[in-house]
PDB file of C-alpha atoms in Angstrom:
ATOM      1  CA  UNK A   1       8.380 -26.822 -25.812  1.00 47.00           C
ATOM      2  CA  UNK A   2      10.123 -23.794 -25.169  1.00 57.00           C
ATOM      3  CA  UNK A   3       7.200 -21.159 -25.618  1.00 57.00           C
ATOM      4  CA  UNK A   4       5.617 -23.198 -23.053  1.00 65.00           C
ATOM      5  CA  UNK A   5       8.644 -22.926 -20.690  1.00 59.00           C
ATOM      6  CA  UNK A   6       8.696 -19.331 -21.231  1.00 55.00           C
ATOM      7  CA  UNK A   7       4.872 -19.009 -20.106  1.00 62.00           C
ATOM      8  CA  UNK A   8       5.671 -21.140 -17.167  1.00 65.00           C
ATOM      9  CA  UNK A   9       8.579 -18.493 -15.954  1.00 62.00           C
ATOM     10  CA  UNK A  10       6.299 -16.055 -16.676  1.00 66.00           C
ATOM     11  CA  UNK A  11       3.283 -16.976 -14.651  1.00 81.00           C
ATOM     12  CA  UNK A  12       6.022 -18.283 -11.910  1.00 85.00           C
ATOM     13  CA  UNK A  13       6.957 -14.383 -12.207  1.00 89.00           C
ATOM     14  CA  UNK A  14       3.811 -13.306 -12.288  1.00 93.00           C
ATOM     15  CA  UNK A  15       2.742 -15.377  -8.861  1.00 93.00           C
ATOM     16  CA  UNK A  16       5.732 -14.452  -7.026  1.00 94.00           C
ATOM     17  CA  UNK A  17       5.302 -10.907  -7.667  1.00 96.00           C
ATOM     18  CA  UNK A  18       1.374 -11.390  -6.145  1.00 96.00           C
ATOM     19  CA  UNK A  19       2.931 -13.325  -3.192  1.00 96.00           C
ATOM     20  CA  UNK A  20       4.704 -10.135  -2.549  1.00 97.00           C
ATOM     21  CA  UNK A  21       1.890  -7.985  -2.401  1.00 98.00           C
ATOM     22  CA  UNK A  22       0.982 -10.295   0.035  1.00 98.00           C
ATOM     23  CA  UNK A  23       3.781 -10.352   1.946  1.00 98.00           C
ATOM     24  CA  UNK A  24       3.217  -6.625   2.149  1.00 98.00           C
ATOM     25  CA  UNK A  25      -0.286  -6.400   3.468  1.00 98.00           C
ATOM     26  CA  UNK A  26       0.551  -9.279   5.914  1.00 98.00           C
ATOM     27  CA  UNK A  27       3.280  -7.129   7.147  1.00 98.00           C
ATOM     28  CA  UNK A  28       1.159  -3.856   7.329  1.00 98.00           C
ATOM     29  CA  UNK A  29      -1.733  -6.130   8.738  1.00 97.00           C
ATOM     30  CA  UNK A  30       0.736  -6.956  11.463  1.00 97.00           C
ATOM     31  CA  UNK A  31       2.290  -3.606  11.765  1.00 97.00           C
ATOM     32  CA  UNK A  32       5.667  -4.956  11.144  1.00 98.00           C
ATOM     33  CA  UNK A  33       7.053  -1.657   9.497  1.00 98.00           C
ATOM     34  CA  UNK A  34      10.363  -3.902   8.607  1.00 98.00           C
ATOM     35  CA  UNK A  35       9.215  -6.079   6.965  1.00 98.00           C
ATOM     36  CA  UNK A  36       7.190  -4.101   5.314  1.00 98.00           C
ATOM     37  CA  UNK A  37      10.170  -2.131   4.391  1.00 98.00           C
ATOM     38  CA  UNK A  38      12.692  -5.176   3.762  1.00 98.00           C
ATOM     39  CA  UNK A  39      10.483  -6.524   0.615  1.00 98.00           C
ATOM     40  CA  UNK A  40      11.265  -2.830  -0.782  1.00 98.00           C
ATOM     41  CA  UNK A  41      14.339  -2.013  -2.702  1.00 98.00           C
ATOM     42  CA  UNK A  42      16.437   1.162  -1.053  1.00 98.00           C
ATOM     43  CA  UNK A  43      15.846   3.434  -4.093  1.00 98.00           C
ATOM     44  CA  UNK A  44      11.828   2.224  -4.316  1.00 98.00           C
ATOM     45  CA  UNK A  45       9.365   5.228  -4.829  1.00 98.00           C
ATOM     46  CA  UNK A  46       5.895   5.768  -3.185  1.00 98.00           C
ATOM     47  CA  UNK A  47       3.502   8.061  -5.082  1.00 98.00           C
ATOM     48  CA  UNK A  48       0.345   8.748  -1.977  1.00 98.00           C
ATOM     49  CA  UNK A  49      -1.626  10.188  -5.305  1.00 96.00           C
ATOM     50  CA  UNK A  50      -3.856  12.376  -3.330  1.00 95.00           C
ATOM     51  CA  UNK A  51      -1.145  14.263  -1.113  1.00 95.00           C
ATOM     52  CA  UNK A  52       0.475  15.621  -4.785  1.00 89.00           C
ATOM     53  CA  UNK A  53       4.166  16.679  -4.726  1.00 91.00           C
ATOM     54  CA  UNK A  54       4.172  16.021  -0.593  1.00 94.00           C
ATOM     55  CA  UNK A  55       3.012  12.972  -1.435  1.00 96.00           C
ATOM     56  CA  UNK A  56       5.454  11.634  -3.613  1.00 98.00           C
ATOM     57  CA  UNK A  57       9.412  10.041  -2.292  1.00 98.00           C
ATOM     58  CA  UNK A  58      11.185   7.628  -1.230  1.00 98.00           C
ATOM     59  CA  UNK A  59       9.189   4.024   0.184  1.00 98.00           C
ATOM     60  CA  UNK A  60      12.268   4.240   3.291  1.00 98.00           C
ATOM     61  CA  UNK A  61      11.520   7.489   4.119  1.00 98.00           C
ATOM     62  CA  UNK A  62       8.309   8.686   3.351  1.00 98.00           C
ATOM     63  CA  UNK A  63       6.570   5.791   3.302  1.00 98.00           C
ATOM     64  CA  UNK A  64       8.313   4.736   6.578  1.00 98.00           C
ATOM     65  CA  UNK A  65       7.092   8.408   7.881  1.00 97.00           C
ATOM     66  CA  UNK A  66       3.521   8.334   6.537  1.00 97.00           C
ATOM     67  CA  UNK A  67       2.959   3.988   8.222  1.00 98.00           C
ATOM     68  CA  UNK A  68       4.174   4.936  11.330  1.00 98.00           C
ATOM     69  CA  UNK A  69       2.454   7.442  11.634  1.00 97.00           C
ATOM     70  CA  UNK A  70      -0.529   5.812  10.960  1.00 98.00           C
ATOM     71  CA  UNK A  71       0.348   2.817  12.688  1.00 98.00           C
ATOM     72  CA  UNK A  72       0.595   4.938  16.010  1.00 98.00           C
ATOM     73  CA  UNK A  73      -2.481   7.203  14.992  1.00 98.00           C
ATOM     74  CA  UNK A  74      -4.537   3.904  14.465  1.00 98.00           C
ATOM     75  CA  UNK A  75      -3.517   1.467  16.371  1.00 98.00           C
ATOM     76  CA  UNK A  76      -5.779  -1.062  15.535  1.00 98.00           C
ATOM     77  CA  UNK A  77      -5.095  -0.506  11.754  1.00 98.00           C
ATOM     78  CA  UNK A  78      -5.896  -3.677   9.870  1.00 98.00           C
ATOM     79  CA  UNK A  79      -6.733  -4.262   6.302  1.00 98.00           C
ATOM     80  CA  UNK A  80      -8.289  -6.573   3.805  1.00 98.00           C
ATOM     81  CA  UNK A  81      -6.827  -7.627  -0.098  1.00 98.00           C
ATOM     82  CA  UNK A  82     -10.111  -7.762  -1.776  1.00 97.00           C
ATOM     83  CA  UNK A  83      -8.801  -8.601  -5.472  1.00 97.00           C
ATOM     84  CA  UNK A  84      -5.018  -8.351  -7.188  1.00 96.00           C
ATOM     85  CA  UNK A  85      -5.032  -8.396 -10.943  1.00 96.00           C
ATOM     86  CA  UNK A  86      -1.491  -8.655 -13.350  1.00 95.00           C
ATOM     87  CA  UNK A  87      -1.146  -5.769 -15.569  1.00 95.00           C
ATOM     88  CA  UNK A  88       0.689  -6.879 -18.211  1.00 90.00           C
ATOM     89  CA  UNK A  89       1.645  -3.618 -19.846  1.00 91.00           C
ATOM     90  CA  UNK A  90       2.533  -1.965 -16.855  1.00 92.00           C
ATOM     91  CA  UNK A  91       4.640  -5.016 -15.664  1.00 90.00           C
ATOM     92  CA  UNK A  92       2.577  -4.274 -12.094  1.00 96.00           C
ATOM     93  CA  UNK A  93      -0.012  -5.704  -9.717  1.00 98.00           C
ATOM     94  CA  UNK A  94      -2.777  -3.788  -8.832  1.00 98.00           C
ATOM     95  CA  UNK A  95      -4.350  -4.520  -5.446  1.00 98.00           C
ATOM     96  CA  UNK A  96      -7.583  -3.442  -4.109  1.00 98.00           C
ATOM     97  CA  UNK A  97      -7.227  -3.111  -0.338  1.00 98.00           C
ATOM     98  CA  UNK A  98     -10.135  -2.427   2.430  1.00 98.00           C
ATOM     99  CA  UNK A  99      -8.179   0.118   4.771  1.00 98.00           C
ATOM    100  CA  UNK A 100      -9.454   0.713   8.704  1.00 98.00           C
ATOM    101  CA  UNK A 101      -8.918   1.386  11.847  1.00 98.00           C
ATOM    102  CA  UNK A 102      -9.837   3.844  14.835  1.00 98.00           C
ATOM    103  CA  UNK A 103      -8.360   7.270  15.414  1.00 98.00           C
ATOM    104  CA  UNK A 104      -6.818   7.307  18.724  1.00 98.00           C
ATOM    105  CA  UNK A 105      -4.273  10.322  17.890  1.00 98.00           C
ATOM    106  CA  UNK A 106      -4.407  13.315  15.950  1.00 98.00           C
ATOM    107  CA  UNK A 107      -3.010  12.857  12.247  1.00 97.00           C
ATOM    108  CA  UNK A 108      -1.626  14.427   9.094  1.00 93.00           C
ATOM    109  CA  UNK A 109      -3.963  17.551  10.885  1.00 93.00           C
ATOM    110  CA  UNK A 110      -6.861  15.619  11.683  1.00 96.00           C
ATOM    111  CA  UNK A 111      -8.032  16.041  15.471  1.00 97.00           C
ATOM    112  CA  UNK A 112      -8.885  12.641  17.041  1.00 97.00           C
ATOM    113  CA  UNK A 113     -12.100  11.993  17.835  1.00 97.00           C
ATOM    114  CA  UNK A 114     -12.532   8.463  18.244  1.00 97.00           C
ATOM    115  CA  UNK A 115     -13.764   7.696  14.807  1.00 98.00           C
ATOM    116  CA  UNK A 116     -12.941   4.469  12.292  1.00 98.00           C
ATOM    117  CA  UNK A 117     -12.596   4.871   8.987  1.00 98.00           C
ATOM    118  CA  UNK A 118     -13.085   2.459   6.401  1.00 98.00           C
ATOM    119  CA  UNK A 119     -11.349   3.352   2.984  1.00 97.00           C
ATOM    120  CA  UNK A 120     -11.093   1.332  -0.436  1.00 98.00           C
ATOM    121  CA  UNK A 121      -7.477   1.530  -1.348  1.00 98.00           C
ATOM    122  CA  UNK A 122      -5.764   0.289  -4.969  1.00 98.00           C
ATOM    123  CA  UNK A 123      -2.348  -0.187  -4.711  1.00 98.00           C
ATOM    124  CA  UNK A 124      -0.560  -0.571  -7.805  1.00 98.00           C
ATOM    125  CA  UNK A 125       3.298  -2.311  -7.541  1.00 98.00           C
ATOM    126  CA  UNK A 126       6.354  -2.147  -9.493  1.00 98.00           C
ATOM    127  CA  UNK A 127       8.923  -4.779  -9.397  1.00 97.00           C
ATOM    128  CA  UNK A 128      12.830  -5.461  -9.974  1.00 95.00           C
ATOM    129  CA  UNK A 129      13.931  -9.358 -11.250  1.00 91.00           C
ATOM    130  CA  UNK A 130      13.967  -9.879  -7.648  1.00 93.00           C
ATOM    131  CA  UNK A 131      10.406  -9.272  -7.201  1.00 93.00           C
ATOM    132  CA  UNK A 132      11.276  -6.802  -5.071  1.00 97.00           C
ATOM    133  CA  UNK A 133       9.283  -3.612  -5.156  1.00 98.00           C
ATOM    134  CA  UNK A 134      10.484  -0.967  -6.589  1.00 98.00           C
ATOM    135  CA  UNK A 135       7.539   1.360  -7.163  1.00 98.00           C
ATOM    136  CA  UNK A 136       4.196   2.282  -5.664  1.00 98.00           C
ATOM    137  CA  UNK A 137       1.168   4.065  -6.284  1.00 98.00           C
ATOM    138  CA  UNK A 138      -1.648   4.259  -3.202  1.00 98.00           C
ATOM    139  CA  UNK A 139      -5.122   6.084  -4.549  1.00 98.00           C
ATOM    140  CA  UNK A 140      -7.448   6.498  -2.434  1.00 98.00           C
ATOM    141  CA  UNK A 141     -10.866   8.826  -1.907  1.00 97.00           C
ATOM    142  CA  UNK A 142      -8.749  11.466   0.721  1.00 96.00           C
ATOM    143  CA  UNK A 143     -11.972  14.004   1.039  1.00 96.00           C
ATOM    144  CA  UNK A 144     -13.796  10.628   2.177  1.00 97.00           C
ATOM    145  CA  UNK A 145     -11.204   9.251   4.620  1.00 97.00           C
ATOM    146  CA  UNK A 146     -10.827  13.166   6.577  1.00 97.00           C
ATOM    147  CA  UNK A 147     -15.352  13.446   6.125  1.00 97.00           C
ATOM    148  CA  UNK A 148     -15.392   9.877   7.726  1.00 98.00           C
ATOM    149  CA  UNK A 149     -12.859  10.989  10.552  1.00 98.00           C
ATOM    150  CA  UNK A 150     -14.257  14.449  11.425  1.00 96.00           C
ATOM    151  CA  UNK A 151     -17.829  14.815  13.952  1.00 95.00           C
ATOM    152  CA  UNK A 152     -21.214  15.279  12.023  1.00 89.00           C
ATOM    153  CA  UNK A 153     -20.687  18.901  13.812  1.00 83.00           C
ATOM    154  CA  UNK A 154     -18.479  20.372  13.014  1.00 64.00           C
TER     155      UNK A 154
END
């Protein structure tokens, strides 16, 4: 009986963490940065993997700055969660997400040409005991992202 109760608690814990991920992307979709940040601990770390060391920092600083710039430069920014997977060994949720939008301002050294990007991202969330995000890894094909925003004749 105790084993079943423990399994139920673990299943509930996984569902709660997946729910946090869905809430994060819902807030992202609504461009509600404060709601996104409130799902993360104050000490949480983000790793924007393709950006190496410059892409590593605190969610409430670096993450906030990058997401703010994205929202300002891509006013129709949107996302679609295509899968969520619990990774037992890492106690993490892996989310596949399509992120897309039309560039309306220069972004991170990429001049604005009114072009649209559509990029698959992988987000890996780790959590504390209250299902708040403590670590977030974000992976995408950065070269393809830049290519989509660069006119073919340049």
